[in-house]
Protein backbone atom coordinates (compact mmCIF):
# COMPACT_ATOMS: atom_id res chain seq x y z
CA UNK A 1 0.00 0.00 0.00
CA UNK A 2 1.52 3.38 -1.00
CA UNK A 3 2.36 6.07 1.51
CA UNK A 4 -0.01 8.46 -0.26
CA UNK A 5 -2.96 6.17 0.28
CA UNK A 6 -2.07 5.66 3.96
CA UNK A 7 -1.90 9.40 4.54
CA UNK A 8 -5.31 9.71 2.85
CA UNK A 9 -6.85 7.16 5.25
CA UNK A 10 -5.29 8.91 8.26
CA UNK A 11 -6.69 12.27 7.09
CA UNK A 12 -10.16 10.78 6.65
CA UNK A 13 -10.09 9.29 10.19
CA UNK A 14 -8.94 12.60 11.70
CA UNK A 15 -11.72 14.52 9.94
CA UNK A 16 -14.27 11.90 10.98
CA UNK A 17 -13.23 12.14 14.67
CA UNK A 18 -13.39 15.91 14.55
CA UNK A 19 -16.91 15.74 13.14
CA UNK A 20 -17.99 13.21 15.79
CA UNK A 21 -16.62 15.30 18.65
CA UNK A 22 -18.22 18.41 17.13
CA UNK A 23 -21.62 16.72 16.89
CA UNK A 24 -21.38 15.42 20.46
CA UNK A 25 -20.41 18.85 21.74
CA UNK A 26 -23.25 20.50 19.80
CA UNK A 27 -25.76 17.97 21.13
CA UNK A 28 -24.65 18.57 24.72
CA UNK A 29 -24.84 22.32 24.16
CA UNK A 30 -28.41 21.96 22.89
CA UNK A 31 -29.28 19.77 25.85
CA UNK A 32 -27.88 22.35 28.25
CA UNK A 33 -29.82 25.08 26.47
CA UNK A 34 -33.02 23.05 26.76
CA UNK A 35 -32.45 22.49 30.47
CA UNK A 36 -31.83 26.21 30.99
CA UNK A 37 -34.88 27.11 28.91
CA UNK A 38 -37.12 24.73 30.87
CA UNK A 39 -35.79 26.09 34.17
CA UNK A 40 -36.60 29.64 33.13
CA UNK A 41 -40.06 28.57 31.99
CA UNK A 42 -40.74 26.83 35.32
CA UNK A 43 -39.59 29.86 37.25
CA UNK A 44 -42.20 31.94 35.44
CA UNK A 45 -45.13 29.57 35.87
CA UNK A 46 -44.49 28.18 39.35
CA UNK A 47 -44.75 31.36 41.37
CA UNK A 48 -43.77 30.80 45.02
CA UNK A 49 -46.75 30.92 47.36
CA UNK A 50 -45.10 33.70 49.34
CA UNK A 51 -45.03 35.85 46.20
CA UNK A 52 -48.67 35.34 45.18
CA UNK A 53 -50.76 38.51 45.21
CA UNK A 54 -53.75 38.15 47.56
CA UNK A 55 -56.71 40.53 47.24
CA UNK A 56 -56.73 42.98 50.13
CA UNK A 57 -59.80 44.81 51.32
CA UNK A 58 -59.78 48.60 51.47
CA UNK A 59 -62.58 49.23 53.96
CA UNK A 60 -63.77 47.15 56.92
CA UNK A 61 -67.27 47.87 58.23
CA UNK A 62 -68.58 46.20 61.42
CA UNK A 63 -72.29 45.43 61.18
CA UNK A 64 -73.69 45.04 64.68
CA UNK A 65 -76.76 42.86 65.31
CA UNK A 66 -79.30 43.70 68.01
CA UNK A 67 -82.69 42.22 68.88
CA UNK A 68 -84.40 43.30 72.12
CA UNK A 69 -83.38 46.53 73.84
CA UNK A 70 -84.81 45.80 77.28
CA UNK A 71 -84.01 44.84 80.85
CA UNK A 72 -84.53 41.08 80.94
CA UNK A 73 -83.37 38.60 83.57
CA UNK A 74 -85.73 35.62 83.25
CA UNK A 75 -83.35 32.73 83.98
CA UNK A 76 -85.82 30.25 82.50
CA UNK A 77 -85.34 31.91 79.12
CA UNK A 78 -81.60 31.87 78.33
CA UNK A 79 -82.22 32.56 74.64
CA UNK A 80 -84.25 35.65 75.52
CA UNK A 81 -81.46 36.83 77.80
CA UNK A 82 -78.91 36.25 75.04
CA UNK A 83 -80.95 38.36 72.63
CA UNK A 84 -81.48 41.24 75.06
CA UNK A 85 -79.39 44.34 75.73
CA UNK A 86 -80.54 46.70 78.48
CA UNK A 87 -81.14 50.34 77.50
CA UNK A 88 -78.36 51.40 79.88
CA UNK A 89 -75.82 49.05 78.36
CA UNK A 90 -77.04 49.85 74.85
CA UNK A 91 -76.25 53.50 75.47
CA UNK A 92 -72.83 52.59 76.88
CA UNK A 93 -72.09 50.56 73.76
CA UNK A 94 -73.04 53.46 71.50
CA UNK A 95 -70.92 55.84 73.57
CA UNK A 96 -67.96 53.47 73.23
CA UNK A 97 -68.50 53.31 69.48
CA UNK A 98 -68.50 57.10 69.24
CA UNK A 99 -65.43 57.41 71.45
CA UNK A 100 -63.59 54.99 69.14
CA UNK A 101 -64.30 57.31 66.22
CA UNK A 102 -66.99 55.32 64.43
CA UNK A 103 -69.94 56.89 62.63
CA UNK A 104 -73.08 55.10 61.51
CA UNK A 105 -74.06 54.52 57.88
CA UNK A 106 -76.91 52.58 56.28
CA UNK A 107 -76.64 49.25 54.47
CA UNK A 108 -77.68 51.02 51.28
CA UNK A 109 -74.76 53.42 51.77
CA UNK A 110 -72.48 50.41 52.25
CA UNK A 111 -73.71 48.85 49.00
CA UNK A 112 -73.08 52.16 47.20
CA UNK A 113 -69.52 52.37 48.63
CA UNK A 114 -70.44 55.50 50.60
CA UNK A 115 -68.31 54.69 53.59
CA UNK A 116 -66.98 57.93 54.97
CA UNK A 117 -64.41 57.68 57.75
CA UNK A 118 -64.53 54.66 60.09
CA UNK A 119 -68.08 53.48 59.28
CA UNK A 120 -70.24 51.13 61.32
CA UNK A 121 -73.78 49.79 60.80
CA UNK A 122 -76.30 49.12 63.57
CA UNK A 123 -79.00 46.57 62.74
CA UNK A 124 -82.11 45.54 64.67
CA UNK A 125 -83.96 42.33 63.82
CA UNK A 126 -87.65 41.39 64.02
CA UNK A 127 -89.23 44.77 64.78
CA UNK A 128 -89.80 44.50 68.54
CA UNK A 129 -91.59 47.47 70.10
CA UNK A 130 -88.72 48.20 72.49
CA UNK A 131 -86.61 49.05 69.46
CA UNK A 132 -88.86 52.09 69.10
CA UNK A 133 -89.53 52.89 72.75
CA UNK A 134 -85.97 52.31 74.05
CA UNK A 135 -83.43 52.06 71.21
CA UNK A 136 -84.77 54.86 69.02
CA UNK A 137 -84.49 57.68 71.62
CA UNK A 138 -80.92 56.63 72.47
CA UNK A 139 -79.95 56.53 68.79
CA UNK A 140 -81.29 60.04 68.37
CA UNK A 141 -79.55 61.24 71.53
CA UNK A 142 -76.22 59.91 70.23
CA UNK A 143 -76.82 61.24 66.71
CA UNK A 144 -76.77 57.75 65.16
CA UNK A 145 -78.89 55.83 62.69
CA UNK A 146 -79.91 52.19 62.51
CA UNK A 147 -81.32 49.62 60.12
CA UNK A 148 -84.52 47.89 61.29
CA UNK A 149 -85.61 44.60 59.73
CA UNK A 150 -89.38 44.20 59.87
CA UNK A 151 -91.41 40.98 59.61
CA UNK A 152 -94.53 42.00 57.69
CA UNK A 153 -97.09 39.93 59.60
CA UNK A 154 -95.62 40.86 62.99
CA UNK A 155 -96.42 44.56 62.52
CA UNK A 156 -99.18 45.85 64.84
CA UNK A 157 -99.02 42.64 66.90
CA UNK A 158 -98.36 42.57 70.68
CA UNK A 159 -94.66 43.14 71.54
CA UNK A 160 -93.94 44.41 68.01
CA UNK A 161 -93.86 47.88 66.48
CA UNK A 162 -96.92 49.44 64.94
CA UNK A 163 -97.11 50.79 61.41
CA UNK A 164 -97.09 54.30 62.86
CA UNK A 165 -93.91 53.65 64.87
CA UNK A 166 -92.14 52.23 61.82
CA UNK A 167 -93.19 55.35 59.90
CA UNK A 168 -91.68 57.52 62.62
CA UNK A 169 -88.38 55.64 62.38
CA UNK A 170 -88.33 56.13 58.63
CA UNK A 171 -89.15 59.83 58.93
CA UNK A 172 -86.25 60.24 61.36
CA UNK A 173 -83.76 58.86 58.83
CA UNK A 174 -83.65 55.23 59.90
CA UNK A 175 -83.38 52.48 57.30
CA UNK A 176 -86.29 50.00 57.19
CA UNK A 177 -85.49 46.64 55.61
CA UNK A 178 -87.43 43.45 54.96
CA UNK A 179 -87.36 40.28 57.08
CA UNK A 180 -89.90 38.17 55.10
CA UNK A 181 -93.66 37.90 55.63
CA UNK A 182 -93.71 35.35 58.45
CA UNK A 183 -90.07 34.85 59.57
CA UNK A 184 -89.85 31.39 57.98
CA UNK A 185 -86.66 29.37 57.56
CA UNK A 186 -85.47 30.35 54.09
CA UNK A 187 -83.14 27.35 53.87
CA UNK A 188 -86.05 24.88 53.78
CA UNK A 189 -88.55 26.68 51.55
CA UNK A 190 -89.34 25.82 47.95
CA UNK A 191 -88.26 28.42 45.43
CA UNK A 192 -91.83 29.68 45.00
CA UNK A 193 -92.47 29.94 48.73
CA UNK A 194 -89.14 31.66 49.34
CA UNK A 195 -89.84 34.13 46.55
CA UNK A 196 -93.28 34.90 48.03
CA UNK A 197 -91.85 35.35 51.55
CA UNK A 198 -88.99 37.61 50.49
CA UNK A 199 -90.77 39.70 47.88
CA UNK A 200 -93.86 40.11 50.07
CA UNK A 201 -91.76 41.23 53.00
CA UNK A 202 -89.95 43.82 50.87
CA UNK A 203 -93.03 45.79 49.84
CA UNK A 204 -92.69 49.35 51.10
CA UNK A 205 -89.21 48.67 52.49
CA UNK A 206 -85.76 49.92 51.65
CA UNK A 207 -83.77 47.58 49.34
CA UNK A 208 -82.01 45.78 52.21
CA UNK A 209 -82.88 42.45 53.80
CA UNK A 210 -82.02 40.08 56.65
CA UNK A 211 -82.45 36.31 56.49
CA UNK A 212 -84.59 35.08 59.39
CA UNK A 213 -82.24 33.40 61.87
CA UNK A 214 -79.55 33.85 59.22
CA UNK A 215 -80.72 30.82 57.23
CA UNK A 216 -80.59 30.78 53.45
CA UNK A 217 -79.97 28.58 50.40
CA UNK A 218 -78.39 29.17 46.97
CA UNK A 219 -81.84 29.80 45.49
CA UNK A 220 -82.69 32.49 48.06
CA UNK A 221 -79.52 34.34 47.11
CA UNK A 222 -80.69 34.30 43.50
CA UNK A 223 -84.07 35.61 44.64
CA UNK A 224 -82.68 38.55 46.60
CA UNK A 225 -80.48 39.46 43.63
CA UNK A 226 -83.39 39.22 41.18
CA UNK A 227 -85.52 41.49 43.39
CA UNK A 228 -82.85 44.20 43.28
CA UNK A 229 -82.09 44.00 46.99
CA UNK A 230 -78.80 45.84 47.38
CA UNK A 231 -77.53 44.38 50.66
CA UNK A 232 -78.45 41.25 52.60
CA UNK A 233 -77.21 40.32 56.07
CA UNK A 234 -76.80 36.91 57.68
CA UNK A 235 -76.02 35.92 61.27
CA UNK A 236 -72.56 34.65 60.36
CA UNK A 237 -69.87 36.16 62.55
CA UNK A 238 -67.40 38.50 60.91
CA UNK A 239 -66.60 41.98 59.66
CA UNK A 240 -67.93 43.10 56.28
CA UNK A 241 -65.51 44.67 53.79
CA UNK A 242 -65.64 46.24 50.36
CA UNK A 243 -64.82 42.75 49.00
CA UNK A 244 -67.73 41.02 50.78
CA UNK A 245 -70.61 39.40 48.92
CA UNK A 246 -73.40 41.96 49.27
CA UNK A 247 -75.97 39.16 49.38
CA UNK A 248 -74.27 37.39 52.31
CA UNK A 249 -72.90 39.97 54.71
CA UNK A 250 -71.61 38.88 58.14
CA UNK A 251 -72.50 40.59 61.40
CA UNK A 252 -71.32 40.86 65.01
CA UNK A 253 -73.92 39.84 67.58
CA UNK A 254 -74.40 42.16 70.56
CA UNK A 255 -75.20 40.90 74.04
CA UNK A 256 -75.90 42.72 77.28
CA UNK A 257 -72.35 42.37 78.60
CA UNK A 258 -70.51 42.73 75.27
CA UNK A 259 -67.41 44.88 75.29
CA UNK A 260 -68.24 46.20 71.84
CA UNK A 261 -64.85 47.71 70.96
CA UNK A 262 -62.92 44.65 72.13
CA UNK A 263 -65.21 42.35 70.13
CA UNK A 264 -64.85 44.51 67.02
CA UNK A 265 -61.08 44.64 67.41
CA UNK A 266 -60.92 40.86 67.88
CA UNK A 267 -62.88 40.36 64.67
CA UNK A 268 -60.73 42.88 62.81
CA UNK A 269 -57.66 40.91 63.94
CA UNK A 270 -59.19 37.68 62.66
CA UNK A 271 -59.92 39.39 59.36
CA UNK A 272 -56.19 39.90 58.86
CA UNK A 273 -55.09 36.71 60.63
CA UNK A 274 -57.44 33.85 59.62
CA UNK A 275 -55.91 31.45 62.18
CA UNK A 276 -57.23 32.68 65.55
CA UNK A 277 -54.73 33.01 68.42
CA UNK A 278 -55.51 31.16 71.64
CA UNK A 279 -56.18 34.46 73.42
CA UNK A 280 -59.28 35.15 71.31
CA UNK A 281 -62.23 33.01 72.47
CA UNK A 282 -64.66 31.37 70.09
CA UNK A 283 -68.04 33.13 70.02
CA UNK A 284 -70.95 30.85 70.87
CA UNK A 285 -73.89 31.31 68.46
CA UNK A 286 -77.24 32.36 69.89
CA UNK A 287 -80.52 31.55 68.18
CA UNK A 288 -82.29 34.54 66.72
CA UNK A 289 -82.20 36.83 63.76
mmCIF file of N, CA and C in Angstrom, residues 177-229:
data_model
loop_
_atom_site.group_PDB
_atom_site.id
_atom_site.type_symbol
_atom_site.label_atom_id
_atom_site.label_comp_id
_atom_site.label_asym_id
_atom_site.label_seq_id
_atom_site.Cartn_x
_atom_site.Cartn_y
_atom_site.Cartn_z
ATOM 1 N N UNK A 177 -85.675 47.757 56.535
ATOM 2 C CA UNK A 177 -85.492 46.645 55.612
ATOM 3 C C UNK A 177 -86.506 45.542 55.815
ATOM 4 N N UNK A 178 -86.511 44.576 54.898
ATOM 5 C CA UNK A 178 -87.426 43.449 54.957
ATOM 6 C C UNK A 178 -86.842 42.289 55.748
ATOM 7 N N UNK A 179 -87.765 41.458 56.298
ATOM 8 C CA UNK A 179 -87.360 40.284 57.083
ATOM 9 C C UNK A 179 -88.351 39.145 56.822
ATOM 10 N N UNK A 180 -88.887 39.116 55.604
ATOM 11 C CA UNK A 180 -89.898 38.174 55.104
ATOM 12 C C UNK A 180 -91.297 38.518 55.623
ATOM 13 N N UNK A 181 -92.275 37.700 55.188
ATOM 14 C CA UNK A 181 -93.658 37.898 55.629
ATOM 15 C C UNK A 181 -93.888 37.298 57.006
ATOM 16 N N UNK A 182 -93.396 36.070 57.219
ATOM 17 C CA UNK A 182 -93.712 35.347 58.448
ATOM 18 C C UNK A 182 -92.502 34.808 59.196
ATOM 19 N N UNK A 183 -91.287 35.290 58.873
ATOM 20 C CA UNK A 183 -90.072 34.852 59.568
ATOM 21 C C UNK A 183 -89.843 33.342 59.422
ATOM 22 N N UNK A 184 -90.057 32.811 58.229
ATOM 23 C CA UNK A 184 -89.850 31.385 57.983
ATOM 24 C C UNK A 184 -88.389 31.087 57.665
ATOM 25 N N UNK A 185 -88.014 29.850 57.859
ATOM 26 C CA UNK A 185 -86.663 29.374 57.559
ATOM 27 C C UNK A 185 -86.475 29.347 56.047
ATOM 28 N N UNK A 186 -85.646 30.248 55.537
ATOM 29 C CA UNK A 186 -85.467 30.352 54.090
ATOM 30 C C UNK A 186 -84.622 29.224 53.506
ATOM 31 N N UNK A 187 -83.970 28.460 54.360
ATOM 32 C CA UNK A 187 -83.139 27.354 53.866
ATOM 33 C C UNK A 187 -83.972 26.132 53.510
ATOM 34 N N UNK A 188 -85.222 26.076 53.993
ATOM 35 C CA UNK A 188 -86.046 24.884 53.777
ATOM 36 C C UNK A 188 -87.243 25.136 52.863
ATOM 37 N N UNK A 189 -87.398 26.348 52.374
ATOM 38 C CA UNK A 189 -88.550 26.681 51.546
ATOM 39 C C UNK A 189 -88.331 26.266 50.089
ATOM 40 N N UNK A 190 -89.424 25.986 49.402
ATOM 41 C CA UNK A 190 -89.336 25.819 47.948
ATOM 42 C C UNK A 190 -89.021 27.168 47.330
ATOM 43 N N UNK A 191 -88.599 27.155 46.088
ATOM 44 C CA UNK A 191 -88.260 28.419 45.428
ATOM 45 C C UNK A 191 -89.463 29.359 45.424
ATOM 46 N N UNK A 192 -90.636 28.840 45.088
ATOM 47 C CA UNK A 192 -91.835 29.683 45.001
ATOM 48 C C UNK A 192 -92.203 30.265 46.354
ATOM 49 N N UNK A 193 -92.135 29.435 47.395
ATOM 50 C CA UNK A 193 -92.466 29.936 48.733
ATOM 51 C C UNK A 193 -91.455 30.972 49.218
ATOM 52 N N UNK A 194 -90.179 30.707 48.937
ATOM 53 C CA UNK A 194 -89.140 31.661 49.342
ATOM 54 C C UNK A 194 -89.322 32.984 48.614
ATOM 55 N N UNK A 195 -89.637 32.902 47.329
ATOM 56 C CA UNK A 195 -89.839 34.135 46.550
ATOM 57 C C UNK A 195 -91.016 34.939 47.122
ATOM 58 N N UNK A 196 -92.107 34.225 47.465
ATOM 59 C CA UNK A 196 -93.276 34.902 48.030
ATOM 60 C C UNK A 196 -92.938 35.549 49.365
ATOM 61 N N UNK A 197 -92.209 34.826 50.230
ATOM 62 C CA UNK A 197 -91.846 35.354 51.546
ATOM 63 C C UNK A 197 -90.960 36.590 51.438
ATOM 64 N N UNK A 198 -89.945 36.502 50.595
ATOM 65 C CA UNK A 198 -88.985 37.609 50.494
ATOM 66 C C UNK A 198 -89.595 38.808 49.796
ATOM 67 N N UNK A 199 -90.212 38.575 48.645
ATOM 68 C CA UNK A 199 -90.766 39.696 47.880
ATOM 69 C C UNK A 199 -91.911 40.360 48.636
ATOM 70 N N UNK A 200 -92.753 39.546 49.303
ATOM 71 C CA UNK A 200 -93.865 40.111 50.067
ATOM 72 C C UNK A 200 -93.386 40.931 51.249
ATOM 73 N N UNK A 201 -92.298 40.494 51.862
ATOM 74 C CA UNK A 201 -91.763 41.227 52.997
ATOM 75 C C UNK A 201 -91.037 42.504 52.619
ATOM 76 N N UNK A 202 -90.696 42.643 51.317
ATOM 77 C CA UNK A 202 -89.952 43.822 50.868
ATOM 78 C C UNK A 202 -90.857 44.984 50.456
ATOM 79 N N UNK A 203 -92.136 44.737 50.314
ATOM 80 C CA UNK A 203 -93.034 45.794 49.844
ATOM 81 C C UNK A 203 -93.035 46.974 50.816
ATOM 82 N N UNK A 204 -92.729 48.152 50.280
ATOM 83 C CA UNK A 204 -92.688 49.355 51.097
ATOM 84 C C UNK A 204 -91.429 49.498 51.932
ATOM 85 N N UNK A 205 -90.447 48.626 51.711
ATOM 86 C CA UNK A 205 -89.212 48.669 52.489
ATOM 87 C C UNK A 205 -88.046 49.181 51.650
ATOM 88 N N UNK A 206 -86.998 49.571 52.342
ATOM 89 C CA UNK A 206 -85.764 49.925 51.647
ATOM 90 C C UNK A 206 -85.155 48.642 51.061
ATOM 91 N N UNK A 207 -84.302 48.768 50.024
ATOM 92 C CA UNK A 207 -83.766 47.584 49.342
ATOM 93 C C UNK A 207 -82.652 46.875 50.112
ATOM 94 N N UNK A 208 -82.949 46.546 51.380
ATOM 95 C CA UNK A 208 -82.013 45.782 52.213
ATOM 96 C C UNK A 208 -82.819 44.705 52.924
ATOM 97 N N UNK A 209 -82.152 43.619 53.317
ATOM 98 C CA UNK A 209 -82.879 42.450 53.799
ATOM 99 C C UNK A 209 -82.019 41.664 54.782
ATOM 100 N N UNK A 210 -82.701 40.974 55.711
ATOM 101 C CA UNK A 210 -82.015 40.079 56.651
ATOM 102 C C UNK A 210 -82.691 38.715 56.593
ATOM 103 N N UNK A 211 -81.894 37.662 56.455
ATOM 104 C CA UNK A 211 -82.447 36.308 56.486
ATOM 105 C C UNK A 211 -82.914 35.975 57.896
ATOM 106 N N UNK A 212 -84.137 35.490 58.065
ATOM 107 C CA UNK A 212 -84.592 35.075 59.393
ATOM 108 C C UNK A 212 -83.672 34.017 59.984
ATOM 109 N N UNK A 213 -83.189 34.268 61.183
ATOM 110 C CA UNK A 213 -82.236 33.395 61.866
ATOM 111 C C UNK A 213 -80.976 33.140 61.048
ATOM 112 N N UNK A 214 -80.758 33.969 60.041
ATOM 113 C CA UNK A 214 -79.552 33.853 59.223
ATOM 114 C C UNK A 214 -79.549 32.685 58.263
ATOM 115 N N UNK A 215 -80.679 32.027 58.059
ATOM 116 C CA UNK A 215 -80.723 30.817 57.233
ATOM 117 C C UNK A 215 -81.094 31.139 55.786
ATOM 118 N N UNK A 216 -80.360 30.526 54.866
ATOM 119 C CA UNK A 216 -80.591 30.785 53.446
ATOM 120 C C UNK A 216 -80.142 29.576 52.628
ATOM 121 N N UNK A 217 -80.404 29.627 51.335
ATOM 122 C CA UNK A 217 -79.975 28.582 50.400
ATOM 123 C C UNK A 217 -79.489 29.264 49.132
ATOM 124 N N UNK A 218 -78.830 28.545 48.224
ATOM 125 C CA UNK A 218 -78.387 29.168 46.966
ATOM 126 C C UNK A 218 -79.529 29.822 46.195
ATOM 127 N N UNK A 219 -80.720 29.221 46.241
ATOM 128 C CA UNK A 219 -81.841 29.795 45.495
ATOM 129 C C UNK A 219 -82.322 31.103 46.116
ATOM 130 N N UNK A 220 -82.250 31.235 47.447
ATOM 131 C CA UNK A 220 -82.686 32.491 48.061
ATOM 132 C C UNK A 220 -81.743 33.634 47.707
ATOM 133 N N UNK A 221 -80.478 33.309 47.529
ATOM 134 C CA UNK A 221 -79.520 34.339 47.107
ATOM 135 C C UNK A 221 -79.874 34.833 45.709
ATOM 136 N N UNK A 222 -80.261 33.909 44.840
ATOM 137 C CA UNK A 222 -80.691 34.298 43.497
ATOM 138 C C UNK A 222 -81.947 35.160 43.568
ATOM 139 N N UNK A 223 -82.832 34.849 44.500
ATOM 140 C CA UNK A 223 -84.074 35.608 44.644
ATOM 141 C C UNK A 223 -83.785 37.044 45.091
ATOM 142 N N UNK A 224 -82.965 37.196 46.113
ATOM 143 C CA UNK A 224 -82.678 38.552 46.595
ATOM 144 C C UNK A 224 -81.996 39.387 45.506
ATOM 145 N N UNK A 225 -81.130 38.748 44.734
ATOM 146 C CA UNK A 225 -80.485 39.462 43.631
ATOM 147 C C UNK A 225 -81.504 39.871 42.581
ATOM 148 N N UNK A 226 -82.406 38.949 42.237
ATOM 149 C CA UNK A 226 -83.392 39.222 41.184
ATOM 150 C C UNK A 226 -84.367 40.318 41.593
ATOM 151 N N UNK A 227 -84.595 40.466 42.895
ATOM 152 C CA UNK A 227 -85.516 41.493 43.392
ATOM 153 C C UNK A 227 -84.842 42.862 43.516
ATOM 154 N N UNK A 228 -83.563 42.920 43.207
ATOM 155 C CA UNK A 228 -82.851 44.200 43.284
ATOM 156 C C UNK A 228 -82.508 44.623 44.690
ATOM 157 N N UNK A 229 -82.480 43.677 45.625
ATOM 158 C CA UNK A 229 -82.094 43.998 46.994
ATOM 159 C C UNK A 229 -80.588 44.248 47.017
#
